[in-house]
Coordinates of C-alpha atoms and ligand atoms in Angstrom, one line a residue:
X289 CA 18.5 -58.5 0.5
X290 CA 19.2 -58.5 4.1
X291 CA 21.7 -60.5 6.1
X292 CA 20.5 -62.9 8.8
X293 CA 22.5 -64.7 11.4
X294 CA 21.6 -67.0 14.3
X295 CA 23.4 -69.1 17.0
X296 CA 23.0 -71.3 20.0
X297 CA 26.3 -71.2 21.8
X298 CA 27.7 -71.6 25.3
X299 CA 29.4 -68.2 25.0
X300 CA 27.6 -64.8 24.8
X301 CA 25.6 -64.9 21.5
X302 CA 26.7 -61.4 20.6
X303 CA 30.3 -62.6 20.3
X304 CA 29.2 -64.5 17.2
X305 CA 26.3 -62.4 16.0
X306 CA 28.1 -59.0 15.8
X307 CA 31.2 -60.1 13.8
X308 CA 29.0 -62.3 11.6
X309 CA 26.7 -59.4 10.9
X310 CA 29.7 -57.2 10.1
X311 CA 30.7 -59.8 7.4
X312 CA 27.2 -59.7 6.0
X313 CA 26.9 -56.0 6.1
X314 CA 27.4 -56.0 2.3
X315 CA 23.8 -57.4 2.1
X316 CA 22.3 -54.3 3.7
X317 CA 23.4 -51.5 6.0
X318 CA 20.6 -49.2 6.8
X319 CA 19.7 -50.7 10.2
X320 CA 20.5 -53.7 12.3
X321 CA 19.3 -55.6 15.3
X322 CA 19.7 -58.7 17.5
X323 CA 17.4 -60.6 19.9
X324 CA 19.0 -62.7 22.6
X325 CA 17.8 -65.3 25.1
X326 CA 19.0 -68.2 27.2
X327 CA 17.7 -71.4 28.6
X328 CA 15.4 -70.7 31.5
X329 CA 14.9 -67.1 30.6
X330 CA 11.4 -66.1 29.9
X331 CA 12.4 -62.8 28.2
X332 CA 14.1 -61.7 25.0
X333 CA 16.7 -58.9 25.1
X334 CA 16.2 -57.1 21.8
X335 CA 18.3 -54.2 20.5
X336 CA 17.8 -52.5 17.2
X337 CA 19.5 -49.4 15.7
X338 CA 19.2 -47.3 12.5
X339 CA 22.4 -46.8 10.6
X340 CA 25.5 -48.9 10.1
X341 CA 26.3 -51.9 12.3
X342 CA 28.6 -49.7 14.4
X343 CA 25.6 -48.0 15.9
X344 CA 24.2 -51.4 17.0
X345 CA 27.6 -52.3 18.3
X346 CA 27.7 -49.2 20.4
X347 CA 24.2 -50.0 21.7
X348 CA 25.3 -53.5 22.7
X349 CA 28.3 -52.1 24.5
X350 CA 26.1 -49.6 26.4
X351 CA 23.4 -52.1 27.3
X352 CA 25.9 -54.8 28.0
X353 CA 23.5 -57.8 27.8
X354 CA 23.9 -60.6 30.3
X355 CA 26.8 -62.9 29.2
X356 CA 24.6 -66.0 29.7
X357 CA 22.5 -65.0 26.7
X358 CA 23.9 -67.6 24.3
X359 CA 21.0 -68.0 22.0
X360 CA 20.4 -65.2 19.5
X361 CA 19.3 -64.0 16.1
X362 CA 20.5 -61.0 14.2
X363 CA 19.8 -59.0 11.0
X364 CA 21.3 -56.3 8.9
X365 CA 18.7 -54.6 6.7
X366 CA 18.4 -53.1 3.3
X367 CA 14.9 -51.5 3.2
X368 CA 12.4 -52.7 0.6
X369 CA 9.1 -52.5 2.6
X370 CA 8.8 -49.5 4.9
X371 CA 11.1 -46.6 5.7
X372 CA 14.5 -46.9 7.4
X373 CA 13.5 -46.6 11.1
X374 CA 13.9 -48.4 14.4
X375 CA 10.4 -49.9 14.4
X376 CA 11.0 -51.3 10.9
X377 CA 14.3 -52.8 11.8
X378 CA 14.5 -56.5 12.5
X379 CA 14.1 -58.6 14.7
X380 CA 10.3 -58.3 14.7
X381 CA 8.3 -59.5 17.6
X382 CA 4.9 -60.9 18.3
X383 CA 2.3 -59.0 20.4
X384 CA 3.7 -60.2 23.7
X385 CA 7.4 -59.6 22.7
X386 CA 8.2 -63.3 23.4
X387 CA 8.9 -64.4 19.8
X388 CA 11.4 -62.7 17.6
X389 CA 12.0 -63.2 13.9
X390 CA 14.6 -62.1 11.4
X391 CA 13.7 -62.4 7.7
X392 CA 15.3 -62.0 4.3
X393 CA 13.1 -62.0 1.3
X394 CA 9.6 -60.7 0.4
X395 CA 6.3 -61.9 1.7
X396 CA 3.9 -61.3 -1.2
X397 CA 0.7 -61.9 0.7
X398 CA 1.8 -59.8 3.7
X399 CA -1.1 -57.3 3.4
X400 CA -3.7 -60.0 3.3
X401 CA -2.1 -61.8 6.3
X402 CA -1.8 -58.6 8.2
X403 CA -5.4 -57.7 7.7
X404 CA -6.5 -61.1 8.9
X405 CA -4.2 -61.0 11.9
X406 CA -5.2 -57.5 12.9
X407 CA -8.9 -58.4 12.7
X408 CA -8.1 -61.3 15.1
X409 CA -6.6 -58.7 17.6
X410 CA -2.9 -58.8 16.7
X411 CA -1.1 -55.4 17.2
X412 CA 1.5 -54.5 14.6
X413 CA 4.4 -52.1 15.4
X414 CA 6.1 -51.8 12.0
X415 CA 5.2 -51.2 8.3
X416 CA 7.3 -54.2 7.1
X417 CA 6.0 -57.4 5.5
X418 CA 8.3 -59.5 7.8
X419 CA 6.4 -58.7 10.9
X420 CA 3.4 -60.9 9.9
X421 CA 5.7 -63.9 10.4
X422 CA 6.2 -63.1 14.1
X423 CA 2.4 -62.9 14.6
X424 CA 1.7 -66.1 12.6
X425 CA 4.2 -67.9 14.7
X426 CA 2.6 -66.5 17.8
X427 CA -0.8 -67.6 16.7
X428 CA 0.4 -71.1 15.9
X429 CA 2.5 -71.4 19.1
X430 CA -0.6 -70.7 21.2
X431 CA -2.2 -73.8 19.9
X432 CA 0.7 -76.2 19.4
X433 CA 3.2 -75.1 22.1
X434 CA 6.2 -76.0 19.9
X435 CA 8.3 -73.4 18.2
X436 CA 9.4 -75.6 15.3
X437 CA 5.8 -76.7 14.6
X438 CA 4.6 -73.1 14.9
X439 CA 7.2 -72.0 12.3
X440 CA 6.1 -74.8 10.0
X441 CA 2.5 -73.7 10.3
X442 CA 3.4 -70.1 9.8
X443 CA 5.5 -70.7 6.6
X444 CA 2.6 -72.8 5.2
X445 CA 0.6 -69.5 5.0
X446 CA 3.4 -67.5 3.3
X447 CA 3.7 -66.7 -0.3
X448 CA 6.9 -65.2 -1.5
X449 CA 10.5 -65.8 -0.5
X450 CA 12.1 -66.2 2.9
X451 CA 15.1 -67.1 4.9
X452 CA 14.0 -67.0 8.5
X453 CA 15.5 -67.4 12.0
X454 CA 13.0 -67.4 14.8
X455 CA 13.7 -67.6 18.6
X456 CA 11.4 -67.4 21.6
X457 CA 11.8 -66.5 25.2
X458 CA 10.1 -69.8 26.2
X459 CA 12.0 -72.4 24.3
X460 CA 15.8 -72.3 24.3
X461 CA 16.2 -72.8 20.6
X462 CA 16.3 -71.2 17.2
X463 CA 14.3 -72.4 14.2
X464 CA 15.4 -71.7 10.6
X465 CA 13.4 -72.0 7.5
X466 CA 14.1 -71.1 3.9
X467 CA 12.4 -70.8 0.5
X468 CA 14.2 -69.2 -2.4
X469 CA 16.4 -67.2 -0.1
X470 CA 19.8 -68.4 1.0
X471 CA 20.6 -69.9 4.5
X472 CA 23.4 -72.1 5.7
X473 CA 23.9 -73.8 9.1
X474 CA 26.9 -75.3 10.7
X475 CA 27.8 -76.9 14.1
X476 CA 30.9 -77.3 16.2
X477 CA 30.5 -79.8 19.0
X478 CA 27.5 -78.5 21.0
X479 CA 27.3 -75.0 19.3
X480 CA 25.3 -74.2 16.3
X481 CA 25.5 -71.3 13.9
X482 CA 23.5 -70.1 10.9
X483 CA 23.8 -67.3 8.4
X484 CA 22.7 -66.0 4.9
X485 CA 26.2 -66.7 3.6
X486 CA 29.1 -69.0 4.5
X487 CA 31.2 -65.9 5.1
X488 CA 29.3 -65.4 8.4
X489 CA 30.6 -68.7 9.7
X490 CA 34.3 -68.2 8.9
X491 CA 36.5 -69.3 11.8
X492 CA 33.6 -71.0 13.6
X493 CA 32.9 -74.2 11.6
X494 CA 34.7 -76.3 9.1
X495 CA 31.6 -77.3 7.1
X496 CA 28.2 -75.8 6.5
X497 CA 25.0 -77.4 5.2
X498 CA 23.0 -75.4 2.8
X499 CA 19.2 -75.3 3.4
X500 CA 17.0 -76.2 0.4
X501 CA 13.6 -74.8 -0.3
X502 CA 11.1 -75.9 2.3
X503 CA 13.7 -77.1 4.8
X504 CA 13.0 -76.3 8.5
X505 CA 15.9 -76.7 10.9
X506 CA 15.8 -76.6 14.6
X507 CA 18.9 -75.6 16.5
X508 CA 18.3 -77.1 20.0
X509 CA 20.6 -79.4 22.0
X510 CA 20.8 -81.3 18.7
X511 CA 20.1 -80.1 15.2
X512 CA 17.1 -81.6 13.5
X513 CA 16.0 -81.2 9.9
X514 CA 12.5 -81.6 8.7
X515 CA 10.5 -80.6 5.6
X516 CA 7.3 -78.6 5.4
X517 CA 5.2 -81.6 6.3
X518 CA 7.3 -82.4 9.4
X519 CA 9.1 -85.4 7.9
X520 CA 12.6 -85.9 9.2
X521 CA 15.3 -85.2 6.7
X522 CA 19.0 -86.1 6.8
X523 CA 21.1 -82.9 6.8
X524 CA 22.1 -81.7 3.4
X525 CA 25.6 -82.7 2.2
X526 CA 28.3 -80.7 3.9
X527 CA 30.1 -78.0 2.1
X528 CA 33.7 -77.1 3.2
X529 CA 34.2 -73.6 4.4
X530 CA 37.4 -73.0 2.5
X531 CA 37.7 -69.3 3.2
X532 CA 40.1 -68.1 6.0
X533 CA 39.3 -65.4 8.5
X534 CA 41.9 -63.3 6.8
X535 CA 39.9 -63.4 3.5
X536 CA 37.2 -61.4 5.3
X537 CA 39.4 -59.0 7.1
X538 CA 40.5 -55.6 5.8
X539 CA 44.2 -56.1 6.8
X540 CA 46.5 -53.3 5.8
X541 CA 44.1 -51.7 3.3
X542 CA 42.1 -48.5 3.6
X543 CA 38.9 -50.2 2.5
X544 CA 37.7 -53.6 1.2
X545 CA 37.5 -52.2 -2.4
X546 CA 41.3 -51.4 -2.3
X547 CA 42.0 -54.9 -0.9
X548 CA 39.8 -56.6 -3.5
X549 CA 41.3 -54.6 -6.4
X550 CA 44.7 -55.7 -5.3
X551 CA 43.7 -59.3 -5.0
X552 CA 42.9 -59.6 -8.7
X553 CA 46.2 -60.9 -10.0
X554 CA 46.2 -63.7 -7.3
X555 CA 42.6 -64.8 -7.7
X556 CA 42.9 -64.8 -11.5
X557 CA 46.1 -66.9 -11.3
X558 CA 44.3 -69.4 -9.0
X559 CA 41.3 -69.6 -11.4
X560 CA 43.5 -70.1 -14.4
X561 CA 45.4 -72.8 -12.7
X562 CA 42.1 -74.6 -12.4
X563 CA 40.6 -73.9 -15.8
X564 CA 43.5 -73.7 -18.3
X565 CA 44.4 -77.4 -18.3
X566 CA 40.9 -77.9 -19.9
X567 CA 41.1 -75.1 -22.5
X568 CA 43.2 -76.2 -25.5
X569 CA 41.9 -79.8 -25.3
X570 CA 38.3 -78.7 -25.0
X571 CA 37.8 -80.8 -21.8
X572 CA 36.6 -77.8 -19.7
X573 CA 33.7 -77.5 -22.1
X574 CA 33.1 -81.2 -22.7
X575 CA 33.1 -82.0 -19.0
X576 CA 30.1 -79.7 -18.5
X577 CA 28.1 -82.3 -20.5
X578 CA 25.7 -79.8 -21.9
X579 CA 23.3 -80.8 -24.7
X580 CA 23.9 -79.4 -28.2
X581 CA 22.8 -75.9 -29.0
X582 CA 22.9 -73.4 -31.8
X583 CA 23.3 -70.2 -30.0
X584 CA 24.1 -68.7 -26.6
X585 CA 22.4 -66.0 -24.6
X586 CA 24.0 -64.6 -21.5
X587 CA 21.7 -63.4 -18.8
X588 CA 23.1 -61.0 -16.1
X589 CA 22.8 -57.7 -14.4
X590 CA 25.2 -54.9 -13.4
X591 CA 28.9 -55.6 -13.5
X592 CA 28.2 -59.3 -14.4
X593 CA 26.4 -58.1 -17.5
X594 CA 29.5 -56.2 -18.6
X595 CA 31.6 -59.3 -17.9
X596 CA 29.2 -61.4 -19.9
X597 CA 29.5 -59.0 -22.8
X598 CA 33.3 -59.6 -22.8
X599 CA 32.8 -63.3 -22.6
X600 CA 30.1 -63.4 -25.4
X601 CA 32.7 -61.9 -27.7
X602 CA 35.0 -64.8 -27.2
X603 CA 32.2 -67.3 -28.1
X604 CA 31.4 -65.3 -31.2
X605 CA 35.0 -64.5 -32.4
X606 CA 36.8 -67.8 -31.5
X607 CA 34.0 -70.4 -31.3
X608 CA 31.9 -68.9 -34.1
X609 CA 28.8 -69.3 -32.0
X610 CA 26.1 -66.6 -32.1
X611 CA 26.2 -65.2 -28.5
X612 CA 24.4 -62.2 -27.1
X613 CA 23.8 -60.6 -23.7
X614 CA 20.4 -59.9 -22.2
X615 CA 19.7 -57.8 -19.2
X616 CA 18.0 -60.3 -16.9
X617 CA 15.3 -57.9 -15.8
X618 CA 14.3 -57.4 -19.4
X619 CA 14.3 -61.0 -20.4
X620 CA 11.2 -62.4 -22.1
X621 CA 11.3 -66.0 -23.5
X622 CA 10.6 -65.6 -27.2
X623 CA 12.8 -68.1 -28.9
X624 CA 12.4 -71.8 -28.3
X625 CA 14.8 -74.3 -29.6
X626 CA 18.5 -75.0 -29.1
X627 CA 19.7 -72.1 -27.0
X628 CA 22.2 -72.4 -24.2
X629 CA 21.6 -69.9 -21.5
X630 CA 24.7 -68.8 -19.6
X631 CA 23.8 -66.9 -16.4
X632 CA 26.5 -64.8 -14.9
X633 CA 26.1 -63.7 -11.2
X634 CA 28.7 -63.2 -8.5
X635 CA 26.2 -63.7 -5.7
X636 CA 24.1 -66.4 -7.4
X637 CA 21.1 -64.8 -5.7
X638 CA 20.0 -62.0 -8.0
X639 CA 16.2 -62.0 -8.1
X640 CA 16.1 -60.6 -11.7
X641 CA 18.1 -63.7 -12.9
X642 CA 16.2 -66.2 -10.7
X643 CA 13.0 -64.8 -12.2
X644 CA 14.2 -64.8 -15.8
X645 CA 15.4 -68.4 -15.5
X646 CA 12.0 -69.5 -14.5
X647 CA 11.0 -68.9 -18.1
X648 CA 13.9 -70.8 -19.6
X649 CA 13.4 -74.3 -20.7
X650 CA 16.8 -75.2 -22.2
X651 CA 20.1 -75.9 -20.4
X652 CA 21.6 -73.4 -18.1
X653 CA 25.3 -72.9 -17.3
X654 CA 26.1 -70.6 -14.4
X655 CA 29.3 -68.6 -13.9
X656 CA 29.4 -67.5 -10.3
X657 CA 31.4 -66.8 -7.1
X658 CA 28.7 -68.7 -5.1
X659 CA 28.6 -72.3 -6.2
X660 CA 26.0 -73.2 -3.5
X661 CA 23.6 -70.4 -4.2
X662 CA 20.0 -70.4 -5.4
X663 CA 21.1 -70.0 -9.0
X664 CA 23.7 -72.8 -8.7
X665 CA 21.1 -75.2 -7.3
X666 CA 18.9 -74.7 -10.4
X667 CA 21.7 -74.8 -13.0
X668 CA 22.7 -77.7 -15.2
X669 CA 26.4 -76.9 -14.8
X670 CA 28.3 -74.4 -12.7
X671 CA 31.7 -72.7 -13.1
X672 CA 33.0 -71.5 -9.7
X673 CA 35.0 -68.3 -10.1
X674 CA 36.6 -68.9 -6.7
X675 CA 37.4 -65.3 -6.0
X676 CA 36.9 -65.6 -2.3
X677 CA 34.7 -63.2 -0.4
X678 CA 34.1 -59.9 -2.0
X679 CA 32.8 -57.5 0.7
X680 CA 33.0 -54.1 -1.1
X681 CA 29.6 -53.6 -2.7
X682 CA 31.1 -52.6 -6.0
X683 CA 32.2 -55.7 -7.9
X684 CA 35.9 -55.7 -8.7
X685 CA 37.6 -59.1 -8.5
X686 CA 34.4 -61.0 -9.2
X687 CA 34.1 -59.0 -12.5
X688 CA 37.6 -59.9 -13.6
X689 CA 37.2 -63.6 -12.7
X690 CA 33.9 -63.8 -14.6
X691 CA 35.6 -62.4 -17.7
X692 CA 38.4 -65.0 -17.3
X693 CA 36.0 -67.9 -16.7
X694 CA 33.9 -66.8 -19.7
X695 CA 37.0 -66.5 -21.9
X696 CA 38.3 -69.9 -20.8
X697 CA 34.9 -71.4 -21.5
X698 CA 34.7 -69.8 -24.9
X699 CA 38.1 -71.0 -26.0
X700 CA 37.4 -74.5 -24.6
X701 CA 34.1 -74.6 -26.5
X702 CA 35.9 -73.6 -29.7
X703 CA 38.3 -76.5 -29.2
X704 CA 35.6 -79.0 -28.2
X705 CA 33.4 -78.1 -31.1
X706 CA 36.2 -77.9 -33.6
X707 CA 35.4 -74.3 -34.4
X708 CA 39.0 -72.9 -34.4
X709 CA 42.4 -74.3 -35.3
X710 CA 44.3 -76.0 -32.5
X711 CA 47.2 -73.5 -32.9
X712 CA 44.9 -70.5 -32.6
X713 CA 43.3 -71.8 -29.4
X714 CA 46.7 -72.6 -27.9
X715 CA 47.9 -69.1 -28.7
X716 CA 44.9 -67.6 -27.1
X717 CA 45.3 -69.9 -24.0
X718 CA 48.8 -68.7 -23.7
X719 CA 47.6 -65.1 -23.8
X720 CA 45.1 -65.9 -21.1
X721 CA 47.8 -67.4 -19.0
X722 CA 49.6 -64.0 -19.1
X723 CA 46.6 -62.1 -17.7
X724 CA 47.5 -62.3 -14.0
X725 CA 51.0 -60.8 -14.6
X726 CA 49.4 -58.1 -16.8
X727 CA 46.8 -57.3 -14.1
X728 CA 49.6 -57.0 -11.5
X729 CA 51.5 -54.6 -13.7
X730 CA 48.4 -52.6 -14.4
X731 CA 47.6 -52.5 -10.7
X732 CA 51.0 -51.1 -9.8
X733 CA 51.0 -48.6 -12.6
X734 CA 47.4 -47.4 -12.1
X735 CA 47.3 -46.9 -8.4
X736 CA 49.6 -43.8 -8.3
X737 CA 48.1 -42.3 -11.6
X738 CA 44.6 -42.6 -10.3
X739 CA 45.6 -41.1 -6.9
X740 CA 47.3 -38.1 -8.7
X741 CA 44.2 -37.4 -10.9
X742 CA 41.6 -37.8 -8.2
X743 CA 41.7 -34.3 -6.7
X744 CA 41.2 -32.7 -10.0
X745 CA 38.5 -35.2 -11.2
X746 CA 36.5 -35.0 -8.0
X747 CA 35.5 -31.5 -9.1
X748 CA 33.9 -32.8 -12.3
X749 CA 30.1 -33.2 -12.3
X750 CA 30.1 -36.0 -14.8
X751 CA 32.2 -38.3 -16.9
X752 CA 32.2 -40.1 -20.3
X753 CA 33.8 -43.4 -21.0
X754 CA 34.6 -44.1 -24.7
X755 CA 35.9 -47.1 -26.5
X756 CA 35.0 -49.4 -29.4
X757 CA 34.3 -53.1 -30.0
X758 CA 35.9 -55.3 -27.4
X759 CA 36.7 -52.3 -25.3
X760 CA 33.0 -51.3 -24.8
X761 CA 32.3 -53.8 -22.0
X762 CA 35.2 -52.2 -20.1
X763 CA 34.1 -48.7 -20.8
X764 CA 30.6 -49.6 -19.5
X765 CA 32.1 -51.2 -16.4
X766 CA 34.3 -48.1 -15.8
X767 CA 31.3 -45.9 -16.0
X768 CA 29.2 -48.1 -13.7
X769 CA 32.0 -48.3 -11.2
X770 CA 32.5 -44.6 -11.1
X771 CA 28.8 -43.8 -10.8
X772 CA 28.2 -46.4 -8.1
X773 CA 30.7 -45.1 -5.7
X774 CA 31.1 -41.4 -6.5
X775 CA 27.4 -40.5 -7.3
X776 CA 28.5 -38.6 -10.4
X777 CA 26.7 -39.2 -13.7
X778 CA 28.7 -41.3 -16.1
X779 CA 28.0 -42.5 -19.6
X780 CA 29.7 -45.1 -21.7
X781 CA 29.5 -44.5 -25.4
X782 CA 31.1 -46.2 -28.5
X783 CA 33.4 -43.6 -30.0
X784 CA 31.5 -43.4 -33.3
X785 CA 28.2 -42.7 -31.6
X786 CA 29.4 -39.6 -29.7
X787 CA 28.9 -37.3 -32.6
X788 CA 25.3 -38.3 -32.9
X789 CA 24.2 -36.6 -29.7
X790 CA 26.4 -36.9 -26.6
X791 CA 29.1 -34.6 -27.8
X792 CA 26.8 -31.7 -27.1
X793 CA 27.4 -32.4 -23.4
X794 CA 31.1 -31.8 -23.7
X795 CA 32.3 -28.6 -21.9
X796 CA 35.6 -27.2 -20.9
X797 CA 37.2 -29.8 -18.7
X798 CA 34.6 -32.6 -19.1
X799 CA 36.6 -35.8 -18.3
X800 CA 36.5 -38.4 -21.1
X801 CA 38.1 -41.7 -20.3
X802 CA 39.2 -43.4 -23.5
X803 CA 40.0 -47.1 -23.5
X804 CA 42.1 -48.0 -26.5
X805 CA 40.5 -50.9 -28.3
X806 CA 39.2 -51.6 -31.7
X807 CA 40.2 -49.3 -34.5
X808 CA 42.8 -46.7 -33.2
X809 CA 42.1 -44.4 -36.0
X810 CA 38.4 -43.9 -35.2
X811 CA 39.0 -43.8 -31.5
X812 CA 41.8 -41.2 -31.7
X813 CA 39.7 -39.2 -34.2
X814 CA 36.8 -39.1 -31.7
X815 CA 39.2 -38.3 -28.8
X816 CA 40.6 -35.3 -30.7
X817 CA 37.1 -34.1 -31.7
X818 CA 36.2 -34.0 -28.0
X819 CA 39.6 -32.5 -27.0
X820 CA 39.0 -29.7 -29.5
X821 CA 35.7 -29.0 -27.7
X822 CA 37.5 -28.7 -24.3
X823 CA 37.2 -32.3 -23.1
X824 CA 39.8 -33.5 -20.6
X825 CA 41.0 -36.8 -22.2
X826 CA 42.3 -39.5 -20.0
X827 CA 43.6 -42.4 -22.0
X828 CA 44.0 -46.0 -21.0
X829 CA 46.4 -47.4 -23.6
X830 CA 49.5 -49.6 -24.2
X831 CA 52.9 -48.9 -22.7
X832 CA 54.9 -46.3 -24.5
X833 CA 51.8 -44.8 -26.1
X834 CA 51.7 -41.7 -24.0
X835 CA 48.5 -42.8 -22.4
X836 CA 47.8 -41.5 -18.8
X837 CA 47.3 -45.2 -17.8
X838 CA 49.9 -47.1 -19.9
X839 CA 48.6 -50.6 -18.9
X840 CA 47.3 -52.4 -21.9
X841 CA 48.9 -55.3 -23.8
X842 CA 50.0 -54.5 -27.3
X843 CA 47.8 -57.3 -28.8
X844 CA 44.6 -57.9 -26.9
X845 CA 42.9 -61.2 -26.6
X846 CA 39.3 -61.7 -27.9
X847 CA 38.1 -60.8 -24.4
X848 CA 39.4 -57.3 -24.9
X849 CA 41.5 -54.9 -22.8
X850 CA 40.9 -56.6 -19.5
X851 CA 44.0 -55.0 -17.9
X852 CA 42.3 -51.6 -18.3
X853 CA 39.8 -52.5 -15.6
X854 CA 42.5 -52.0 -13.0
X855 CA 42.9 -48.4 -14.1
X856 CA 39.1 -48.0 -14.2
X857 CA 38.6 -49.4 -10.7
X858 CA 41.5 -47.4 -9.2
X859 CA 40.1 -44.3 -10.9
X860 CA 36.6 -44.8 -9.5
X861 CA 37.9 -45.6 -6.0
X862 CA 40.4 -42.7 -5.9
X863 CA 37.7 -40.1 -7.0
X864 CA 35.3 -41.6 -4.4
X865 CA 37.9 -41.3 -1.7
X866 CA 38.7 -37.7 -2.7
X867 CA 35.0 -37.0 -2.4
X868 CA 34.9 -38.6 1.1
X869 CA 32.5 -41.3 -0.1
X870 CA 32.3 -44.8 1.6
X871 CA 33.3 -46.8 -1.5
X872 CA 32.6 -50.1 0.3
X873 CA 29.0 -49.2 1.1
X874 CA 27.7 -46.8 -1.5
X875 CA 24.3 -45.2 -0.8
X876 CA 21.2 -47.0 -1.9
X877 CA 23.1 -50.1 -3.2
X878 CA 23.4 -53.6 -2.0
X879 CA 25.6 -56.4 -3.3
X880 CA 23.1 -59.1 -3.4
X881 CA 19.8 -57.9 -4.8
X882 CA 17.2 -60.5 -4.0
X883 CA 14.2 -58.4 -4.9
X884 CA 12.7 -57.7 -8.3
Ligands
G6P970 C1 24.0 -55.4 -7.6 C2 25.4 -55.1 -7.2 C3 26.3 -55.1 -8.5 C4 26.1 -56.4 -9.2 C5 24.7 -56.6 -9.6 C6 24.5 -58.0 -10.1 O1 23.4 -54.3 -8.3 O2 25.5 -53.8 -6.6 O3 27.6 -54.9 -8.1 O4 26.9 -56.3 -10.4 O5 23.9 -56.6 -8.4 O6 24.8 -59.0 -9.1 P1 25.2 -60.4 -9.4 O7 25.3 -61.0 -8.0 O8 24.1 -61.1 -10.1 O9 26.5 -60.5 -10.1

């Protein structure tokens, strides 16, 4: 889960590569590097630095590479093989330093290839699997003299996953290849650009083409597409880049997380404008044209799993369809038969889901923010959440839009399958239509409350999140958000279960965030039991209820107290800021986890 970029431009390549890498930094931020060249140059200018991209930017400013270096590749790394160090940072080079490679993915047979190459005299300078690719290209180039052919011969020997960009000092071009790892390419007149994600290309091109498994693309004076056998391909259908430069800029906000929290009312309204017309009439569901099924399983990880749990409830409660959630990394295909799998993934690239879906034989519907991703290409139907780029590593707006998309689908399925009365569905659709306004109100109320609590809560070593029923996915999401970005332990527990163990951890001042949902009597009973033992109760409840965060609707939809997530996100962010954490790039985490 690294970010890769490449270009062949008439301007200095770093003018594209560095801003593009900064937009891809969510994919990895422990080291970064670029390799630059130009037509007629027989050398590469390579710069690599450990740490955030800013360190590489400083290095580029110091070394001030020649402005004619318009051909380049770049990488931002999230370490999987080998420690975080300069030799392990990409680009990796061949023995002579004339070929440079950036890679995202995992080469499963790297040890075997390395041993063979070493015994043939190749000298390695890093511990990472990706370096074998540079040496394989070197070996093939020596016999064929063509970079694109050398890359083709190299990838034939690889097992695993890859998105690659390769350049060489001797051939003014960049060659791209991909297999189960994302890569897009776009051109404007005579300039060509590539990146792991469309976001890298914002402002440069109006359309991109998404590489498919086995595609090999040569960026030279012209762009040529071939397959693994060398057959010419027509470029894949263009996809419009409908994100503005502004969508990927921080603007007036302190961090991307703050920006993305505040965007939730607007992105939810946009999504509902698209989905609601198909809810009460069942057309949203019918138009997916999925085969009949008896039950649903949601497959997801992290925040998407929590969103899936909220959505599954709508299918159960309103559409009367058995629906459960499964952690994608724990999935084992046991049941055959008529099961619909709904995968939920903001990135559409999560390896745990990709791997689980390989075992699935039935129909797959994907809810995602990346409709051209690996998962989207393999799904039978896709619902695009359309949240725009989410750059903060901790999911915020993508969580909310996943819940909304799941709820709209559940209601529409109930209408299409005749599982609920028309008036009940219309009433729920109306409640869903009010969500953006409720989110906006919750945002405005929660921000100052979270800010005021942050200093005190930053002292606490750990937190509990307690709710019941439809509130539990949000309690779990609140705990995940807080632990991701503050590095405090957090646990989410159904109220009734506290007394069976966890209550022993309550000490004077232990913060317990209570999300009102389900039966108020049991929830309030549990809250007072904890308060009696010294817990610091912070309630998220309806207006006028005396809750610290009075943000919930009086009557919640079957998707549960979604507005409460604004309070939970602000709380997590405010505590992280009070602790001096970088909430956009929390330690050890990446946004798009493409390894198992
Ligand atoms: C990573 C991210 C989480 C995300 C999870 C699932 O762990 O840090 O924020 O929820 O992956 O990602 P997905 O792209 O499948 O939603």
